[in-house]
Amino acid sequence: MDAYTPTRGDRFTFGLWTVGNRGSDPFGGPVRDHIDPCEIVRNLAECGAFGVNLHDNDLVPLGKSQKERDTIVSNFKRALSENDMVVPMATTNLFSHPVFKDGAFTSNDPRVRAFALQKTMDGIDLGVELGAKLYVFWGGREGTEADACRDVRTAIERMREAMNFLTGYVKANGYDLRFALEAKPNEPRSENYFPTTGHMLHFISTLADEEMVGVNPEVAHEVMSGLSFPHAVGQAMEAGKLFHIDLNSQKIGRYDQDLRFGSEDPRQAFLLVRLLEGTGGGEPYRGPLHFDAHAYRSEDEQGVWEFARGNMRTYKILKAKARAFDSDPEVCELLRCHEDPELEALWQAGYDSKRAQSLRQIDLKPDEVARIGLRYERLDQLMMEHIFGVR
Ligand code: DIG
Ligand code: MN
Ligand code: MN
């Protein structure tokens, strides 16, 4: 037990599919046995997690009768209660069954789109029954290889129809549930629709119940495209749409690695934790901190729980470092930026002809301003020294 031992108050969660990942990959079968969901709850509680998330079929395999489903759910609820664990988020598996081979909500076959809606309504009922307040949509197979198969505008319209129908379902049932849309650029499809968090943020603005819908950005899914994850998260926060987050680690330009948080990219992980925790002054993120990652294929079950602990410890270590960085007097001095409220007042309230005229008459001396050094080298070196643990 030390300062980085996770506690319920840290709000760390894992999906059943993450620590339950059996280590299969496209070139080899499972290396670990199945772990029963109730066993996962017990082990995660012991590791210090706050909660567990699930796809419908992570808990209730396809084809179970209503009676079998109810027994499974009842046993799972008991395990949650006995271990003081919660289910903050649920989601639907709309990618494993072969019927989804050409997508779910965007499929060219209306029977597939109907089945996806059926399955999602059942999944929402299950999530709500377990206490989830968030429902994630990851469109794993919403995409193409043969792009001539449908107009991308048709795919967008079909996704919008599904979202509008399902927010309608939530409202009609009086569920206290919000949606979080998760972007990914490719894999398993060659091209996924809605490839980045930015695409999702625009799409949400076109929905009938857009206030119920936010995003669930994942580190790996933005980094796969070579994009800045902290910038994607920052834009979601600025739009009030960071409803959930999938934490892991990733090498740029690779397949979706879903590695242990912070293991590939401590600099980006530090900047992300600093943003989420608000140590730099901005409003913090207060939702669940979900690790959508899995252990290396090299690991046995002991390695899985070491993996789980590693995610949480790394987050807490970086949180302490971000606090130290933002309370470092030299950093605070370097971050004190030039402020001129009187000058900014000329445009910040929008256009006004008088203010525009005043603005155009000022001699701003751009050549003098251009010679000012910003001292970002010292700032960034201080940040790295905090990350390295020498400051
Ligand atoms: C993959 O990154 C996706 C699925 O695991 C799940 O639907 C979603 C929820 O975290 N992430
Ligand atoms: Mn992923
Ligand atoms: Mn994810």
Coordinates of C-alpha atoms and ligand atoms in Angstrom, one line a residue:
M1 CA 0.0 0.0 0.0
D2 CA 1.5 3.4 -1.0
A3 CA 0.3 6.8 -2.4
Y4 CA -0.4 5.2 -5.7
T5 CA -2.5 2.3 -4.5
P6 CA -5.9 2.7 -6.2
T7 CA -9.0 3.4 -4.1
R8 CA -12.7 3.5 -5.0
G9 CA -12.5 7.3 -5.0
D10 CA -10.2 7.2 -8.0
R11 CA -13.2 6.0 -10.2
F12 CA -11.1 3.4 -12.1
T13 CA -13.1 1.0 -14.2
F14 CA -12.3 -1.9 -16.6
G15 CA -14.4 -3.7 -19.2
L16 CA -15.2 -7.4 -18.6
W17 CA -13.6 -7.8 -22.1
T18 CA -10.3 -6.1 -21.0
V19 CA -9.1 -8.2 -18.1
G20 CA -11.1 -11.1 -19.6
N21 CA -9.1 -10.9 -22.9
R22 CA -7.8 -14.4 -23.5
G23 CA -4.8 -13.2 -25.6
S24 CA -6.0 -14.3 -29.1
D25 CA -4.7 -12.3 -32.0
P26 CA -5.1 -12.6 -35.8
F27 CA -2.3 -15.1 -35.9
G28 CA -3.0 -17.2 -32.8
G29 CA -5.7 -18.5 -30.5
P30 CA -6.3 -17.9 -26.8
V31 CA -3.4 -18.4 -24.3
R32 CA -5.5 -17.8 -21.2
D33 CA -8.6 -19.5 -19.8
H34 CA -12.0 -17.8 -19.7
I35 CA -12.5 -15.9 -16.4
D36 CA -16.1 -15.8 -15.1
P37 CA -17.6 -12.3 -14.9
C38 CA -18.2 -12.7 -11.2
E39 CA -14.6 -13.7 -10.7
I40 CA -13.5 -10.6 -12.6
V41 CA -15.6 -8.4 -10.3
R42 CA -13.9 -10.0 -7.2
N43 CA -10.4 -9.6 -8.6
L44 CA -10.9 -6.0 -9.8
A45 CA -12.4 -5.1 -6.5
E46 CA -9.3 -6.5 -4.8
C47 CA -7.1 -4.5 -7.2
G48 CA -8.8 -1.3 -6.1
A49 CA -11.1 -0.7 -9.1
F50 CA -14.3 1.3 -8.7
G51 CA -16.4 -0.5 -11.3
V52 CA -16.7 -2.8 -14.3
N53 CA -18.2 -2.2 -17.8
L54 CA -19.6 -4.7 -20.2
H55 CA -20.9 -5.5 -23.7
D56 CA -24.2 -7.3 -23.5
N57 CA -22.6 -10.6 -24.6
D58 CA -19.7 -10.3 -22.2
L59 CA -22.2 -11.2 -19.5
V60 CA -25.1 -12.9 -21.3
P61 CA -23.9 -15.0 -24.3
L62 CA -26.0 -14.9 -27.4
G63 CA -28.8 -17.5 -27.5
K64 CA -29.5 -17.7 -23.7
S65 CA -33.1 -17.9 -22.7
Q66 CA -34.8 -15.2 -20.7
K67 CA -34.6 -17.5 -17.6
E68 CA -30.9 -18.2 -18.2
R69 CA -30.3 -14.5 -18.8
D70 CA -32.0 -13.5 -15.5
T71 CA -30.0 -16.0 -13.5
I72 CA -26.7 -14.8 -14.9
V73 CA -27.7 -11.2 -14.2
S74 CA -28.9 -12.0 -10.7
N75 CA -25.6 -13.7 -9.9
F76 CA -23.6 -10.8 -11.4
K77 CA -25.6 -8.3 -9.3
R78 CA -24.8 -10.3 -6.2
A79 CA -21.1 -10.2 -7.0
L80 CA -21.2 -6.5 -7.6
S81 CA -23.0 -5.9 -4.3
E82 CA -20.7 -8.2 -2.3
N83 CA -17.6 -6.4 -3.7
D84 CA -18.9 -2.9 -3.6
M85 CA -18.5 -2.5 -7.3
V86 CA -20.7 -0.6 -9.8
V87 CA -21.4 -0.7 -13.5
P88 CA -21.0 2.9 -14.8
M89 CA -21.2 2.0 -18.5
A90 CA -22.6 -0.6 -20.8
T91 CA -22.5 -1.2 -24.5
T92 CA -23.6 -3.6 -27.3
N93 CA -21.5 -6.0 -29.2
L94 CA -22.4 -5.1 -32.7
F95 CA -19.3 -6.5 -34.2
S96 CA -18.7 -10.2 -33.3
H97 CA -21.8 -11.9 -34.8
P98 CA -21.2 -12.7 -38.6
V99 CA -24.5 -10.9 -39.4
F100 CA -22.6 -7.6 -38.7
K101 CA -20.0 -8.4 -41.4
D102 CA -21.0 -5.3 -43.3
G103 CA -21.8 -3.1 -40.3
A104 CA -24.8 -2.9 -38.0
F105 CA -26.7 0.5 -38.1
T106 CA -25.1 1.4 -41.5
S107 CA -25.5 -2.1 -43.1
N108 CA -27.1 -2.1 -46.6
D109 CA -29.5 -4.8 -45.3
P110 CA -32.5 -3.4 -43.3
R111 CA -32.8 -6.7 -41.5
V112 CA -29.3 -6.2 -40.1
R113 CA -30.1 -2.7 -39.1
A114 CA -33.3 -3.9 -37.4
F115 CA -31.4 -6.7 -35.6
A116 CA -28.8 -4.1 -34.4
L117 CA -31.7 -1.9 -33.0
Q118 CA -33.3 -5.0 -31.3
K119 CA -30.0 -6.0 -29.8
T120 CA -29.2 -2.5 -28.6
M121 CA -32.6 -2.0 -26.9
D122 CA -32.0 -5.2 -25.1
G123 CA -28.5 -4.1 -24.2
I124 CA -29.8 -0.7 -22.9
D125 CA -32.3 -2.5 -20.7
L126 CA -29.5 -4.7 -19.3
G127 CA -27.2 -1.7 -18.7
V128 CA -30.0 0.2 -16.9
E129 CA -30.8 -2.8 -14.8
L130 CA -27.2 -3.0 -13.7
G131 CA -27.2 0.7 -12.9
A132 CA -25.3 2.1 -15.9
K133 CA -25.7 5.8 -16.5
L134 CA -23.7 5.8 -19.8
Y135 CA -24.1 3.7 -22.9
V136 CA -21.2 3.6 -25.4
F137 CA -21.5 3.1 -29.1
W138 CA -18.3 1.9 -30.9
G139 CA -19.1 1.3 -34.5
G140 CA -16.5 -1.4 -35.0
R141 CA -17.8 -2.6 -38.3
E142 CA -19.5 0.6 -39.5
G143 CA -17.3 1.1 -42.5
T144 CA -16.1 -0.3 -45.8
E145 CA -13.5 -2.1 -47.9
A146 CA -15.4 -1.7 -51.2
D147 CA -16.3 2.0 -50.9
A148 CA -18.7 1.9 -53.9
C149 CA -21.0 -0.3 -51.7
R150 CA -22.8 2.8 -50.3
D151 CA -22.7 6.5 -50.4
V152 CA -21.1 7.8 -47.1
R153 CA -24.0 10.2 -46.8
T154 CA -26.4 7.2 -46.6
A155 CA -24.2 5.6 -43.9
I156 CA -24.4 8.9 -41.9
E157 CA -28.2 9.1 -42.4
R158 CA -28.6 5.5 -41.2
M159 CA -26.5 6.1 -38.1
R160 CA -28.5 9.2 -37.3
E161 CA -31.8 7.3 -37.7
A162 CA -30.5 4.7 -35.2
M163 CA -29.2 7.2 -32.7
N164 CA -32.5 9.2 -32.9
F165 CA -34.6 6.1 -32.5
L166 CA -32.5 4.9 -29.5
T167 CA -32.5 8.2 -27.7
G168 CA -36.2 8.1 -28.2
Y169 CA -36.3 4.7 -26.6
V170 CA -34.4 5.9 -23.6
K171 CA -36.7 8.9 -23.2
A172 CA -39.8 6.9 -23.6
N173 CA -38.7 4.5 -20.9
G174 CA -37.6 7.3 -18.6
Y175 CA -34.1 5.9 -18.3
D176 CA -31.4 8.1 -16.7
L177 CA -28.9 7.2 -19.5
R178 CA -26.7 9.2 -21.8
F179 CA -24.9 8.0 -24.9
A180 CA -21.1 8.3 -25.6
L181 CA -19.9 7.7 -29.2
E182 CA -16.5 6.2 -29.7
A183 CA -14.5 6.9 -32.9
K184 CA -11.9 4.7 -34.5
P185 CA -10.2 5.2 -38.0
N186 CA -10.1 1.6 -39.1
E187 CA -9.8 -2.0 -38.0
P188 CA -11.5 -4.4 -38.3
R189 CA -12.9 -2.5 -41.4
S190 CA -10.5 -1.0 -43.9
E191 CA -12.2 2.5 -43.4
N192 CA -14.5 3.2 -40.5
Y193 CA -17.2 5.9 -40.7
F194 CA -16.7 8.6 -38.1
P195 CA -13.0 8.0 -37.8
T196 CA -12.1 10.6 -35.1
T197 CA -13.6 12.2 -32.1
G198 CA -13.8 15.4 -34.2
H199 CA -16.1 13.7 -36.7
M200 CA -18.2 12.4 -33.8
L201 CA -18.6 15.9 -32.3
H202 CA -20.0 17.2 -35.5
F203 CA -22.3 14.2 -36.0
I204 CA -23.7 14.7 -32.5
S205 CA -24.7 18.3 -33.4
T206 CA -27.0 16.9 -36.1
L207 CA -29.0 14.5 -33.8
A208 CA -32.5 15.0 -32.5
D209 CA -31.5 14.6 -28.9
E210 CA -27.9 15.9 -29.1
E211 CA -27.9 17.0 -25.5
M212 CA -28.1 13.3 -24.5
V213 CA -25.1 12.3 -26.6
G214 CA -21.4 12.9 -26.0
V215 CA -18.2 11.1 -26.9
N216 CA -16.0 8.3 -25.5
P217 CA -12.5 9.1 -27.0
E218 CA -9.9 6.3 -26.8
V219 CA -6.2 7.0 -26.7
A220 CA -5.3 4.3 -29.2
H221 CA -8.0 5.3 -31.7
E222 CA -6.8 8.9 -32.1
V223 CA -3.0 8.0 -32.0
M224 CA -3.5 5.3 -34.7
S225 CA -4.2 8.3 -37.0
G226 CA -1.2 10.2 -35.6
L227 CA -3.4 12.7 -33.9
S228 CA -2.9 14.3 -30.4
F229 CA -5.2 12.6 -27.9
P230 CA -5.0 15.4 -25.4
H231 CA -6.2 17.8 -28.1
A232 CA -9.1 15.5 -29.0
V233 CA -10.1 15.2 -25.3
G234 CA -9.6 19.0 -24.8
Q235 CA -12.0 19.8 -27.6
A236 CA -14.6 17.3 -26.3
M237 CA -14.3 18.9 -22.8
E238 CA -14.6 22.4 -24.3
A239 CA -17.8 21.3 -26.0
G240 CA -19.1 19.8 -22.7
K241 CA -19.2 16.4 -24.5
L242 CA -16.6 14.3 -22.7
F243 CA -19.1 11.8 -21.2
H244 CA -16.6 8.9 -20.9
I245 CA -13.0 8.0 -21.8
D246 CA -11.1 4.9 -22.9
L247 CA -7.6 5.0 -21.5
N248 CA -4.8 2.8 -22.9
S249 CA -1.5 3.3 -24.8
Q250 CA -0.5 3.0 -28.5
K251 CA 2.4 3.4 -31.0
I252 CA 1.6 5.8 -33.8
G253 CA 0.5 4.3 -37.1
R254 CA 0.1 0.7 -35.7
Y255 CA -3.0 -1.6 -35.4
D256 CA -5.1 -0.9 -32.3
Q257 CA -2.7 -2.1 -29.6
D258 CA -4.8 -1.3 -26.5
L259 CA -1.7 -1.4 -24.3
R260 CA -1.4 -0.7 -20.6
F261 CA -2.0 3.0 -19.9
G262 CA 1.1 5.2 -20.2
S263 CA 3.4 2.3 -21.3
E264 CA 4.2 3.7 -24.8
D265 CA 3.8 7.4 -24.4
P266 CA 4.5 8.8 -20.9
R267 CA 4.7 12.3 -22.2
Q268 CA 1.3 12.2 -23.8
A269 CA -0.1 10.3 -20.9
F270 CA 1.2 13.0 -18.5
L271 CA -0.4 15.8 -20.6
L272 CA -3.7 13.9 -20.7
V273 CA -3.8 13.3 -17.0
R274 CA -2.9 17.0 -16.4
L275 CA -5.8 17.9 -18.6
L276 CA -8.3 15.5 -17.0
E277 CA -7.3 16.4 -13.5
G278 CA -7.3 20.1 -14.2
T279 CA -4.1 20.7 -12.3
G280 CA -3.2 23.4 -14.9
G281 CA -6.4 25.4 -13.9
G282 CA -9.1 24.1 -16.3
E283 CA -12.3 22.3 -15.2
P284 CA -11.5 18.7 -14.4
Y285 CA -13.2 15.6 -15.9
R286 CA -15.2 13.9 -13.2
G287 CA -16.5 10.8 -15.0
P288 CA -15.2 7.2 -14.8
L289 CA -11.6 6.5 -15.7
H290 CA -12.0 3.4 -17.9
F291 CA -9.0 1.3 -19.1
D292 CA -10.0 -0.2 -22.4
A293 CA -6.8 -2.2 -22.7
H294 CA -5.6 -5.8 -22.3
A295 CA -2.5 -7.6 -21.1
Y296 CA 0.2 -8.8 -23.4
R297 CA -0.3 -12.3 -25.0
S298 CA 2.8 -13.3 -23.0
E299 CA 0.9 -13.1 -19.7
D300 CA -0.9 -15.7 -17.6
E301 CA -3.8 -14.7 -15.3
Q302 CA -1.3 -13.4 -12.6
G303 CA 0.0 -11.1 -15.4
V304 CA -3.5 -9.9 -16.1
W305 CA -4.0 -8.6 -12.6
E306 CA -0.5 -7.1 -12.6
F307 CA -1.6 -5.4 -15.8
A308 CA -4.7 -4.1 -14.2
R309 CA -2.8 -2.7 -11.2
G310 CA -0.2 -1.1 -13.6
N311 CA -2.9 0.9 -15.4
M312 CA -4.2 2.4 -12.2
R313 CA -0.8 3.0 -10.6
T314 CA 0.5 4.8 -13.6
Y315 CA -2.5 7.1 -13.7
K316 CA -2.0 8.0 -10.0
I317 CA 1.7 8.5 -10.4
L318 CA 1.1 10.9 -13.3
K319 CA -1.6 12.7 -11.4
A320 CA 0.9 13.3 -8.6
K321 CA 3.5 14.5 -11.1
A322 CA 1.0 16.8 -12.8
R323 CA 0.1 18.4 -9.4
A324 CA 3.8 18.9 -8.6
F325 CA 4.4 20.4 -12.1
D326 CA 1.6 22.9 -11.8
S327 CA 2.6 23.9 -8.3
D328 CA 6.3 24.3 -9.3
P329 CA 7.0 28.1 -8.8
E330 CA 9.3 28.2 -11.9
V331 CA 6.6 26.6 -14.0
C332 CA 4.0 29.0 -12.7
E333 CA 6.3 31.9 -13.6
L334 CA 6.9 30.6 -17.1
L335 CA 3.1 30.0 -17.6
R336 CA 2.3 33.6 -16.5
C337 CA 1.4 34.8 -20.0
H338 CA 1.3 38.4 -21.2
E339 CA -2.3 39.7 -20.5
D340 CA -3.9 42.9 -21.9
P341 CA -7.7 42.8 -21.1
E342 CA -8.1 46.3 -22.6
L343 CA -6.7 45.2 -25.9
E344 CA -8.6 41.9 -25.9
A345 CA -11.8 43.7 -25.2
L346 CA -11.6 45.2 -28.7
W347 CA -12.7 41.9 -30.3
Q348 CA -13.7 39.4 -27.6
A349 CA -17.3 40.5 -27.4
G350 CA -17.7 40.2 -31.2
Y351 CA -17.5 42.7 -34.0
D352 CA -18.2 46.4 -33.4
S353 CA -17.3 49.1 -35.9
K354 CA -15.9 51.5 -33.3
R355 CA -13.8 48.9 -31.7
A356 CA -12.6 47.6 -35.1
Q357 CA -11.6 51.2 -36.0
S358 CA -9.7 51.5 -32.6
L359 CA -8.0 48.1 -33.3
R360 CA -6.8 49.1 -36.7
Q361 CA -5.3 52.3 -35.4
I362 CA -3.0 50.7 -32.8
D363 CA 0.7 50.4 -33.7
L364 CA 1.3 46.9 -32.4
K365 CA 5.0 46.9 -33.3
P366 CA 5.0 43.3 -34.7
D367 CA 8.8 43.3 -35.3
E368 CA 9.4 44.0 -31.6
V369 CA 6.9 41.4 -30.5
A370 CA 8.5 38.9 -32.9
R371 CA 11.8 39.2 -31.0
I372 CA 10.3 38.0 -27.7
G373 CA 11.5 34.5 -26.7
L374 CA 8.7 32.4 -25.2
R375 CA 11.0 30.1 -23.0
Y376 CA 9.0 27.0 -24.0
E377 CA 12.4 25.1 -24.0
R378 CA 12.8 25.7 -20.3
L379 CA 9.0 25.0 -19.7
D380 CA 9.2 21.7 -21.6
Q381 CA 12.5 20.7 -19.9
L382 CA 10.9 21.3 -16.5
M383 CA 7.9 19.1 -17.6
M384 CA 10.2 16.3 -18.7
E385 CA 12.2 16.6 -15.4
H386 CA 9.0 16.2 -13.5
I387 CA 8.1 13.2 -15.6
F388 CA 11.6 11.7 -15.1
G389 CA 11.2 12.2 -11.4
V390 CA 14.2 14.4 -10.8
R391 CA 12.2 17.6 -9.9
Ligands
DIG1 C1 -13.1 -0.9 -28.5 O1 -12.2 0.1 -28.3 C2 -14.5 -0.5 -28.0 C3 -15.2 -1.8 -27.5 O2 -14.3 -2.5 -26.7 C4 -16.3 -1.2 -26.7 O3 -17.4 -1.2 -27.5 C5 -15.9 0.2 -26.4 C6 -16.2 0.6 -25.0 O4 -15.1 1.0 -24.3 N1 -14.5 0.3 -26.8
MN2 MN -8.9 0.1 -29.0
MN3 MN -12.6 1.5 -26.6

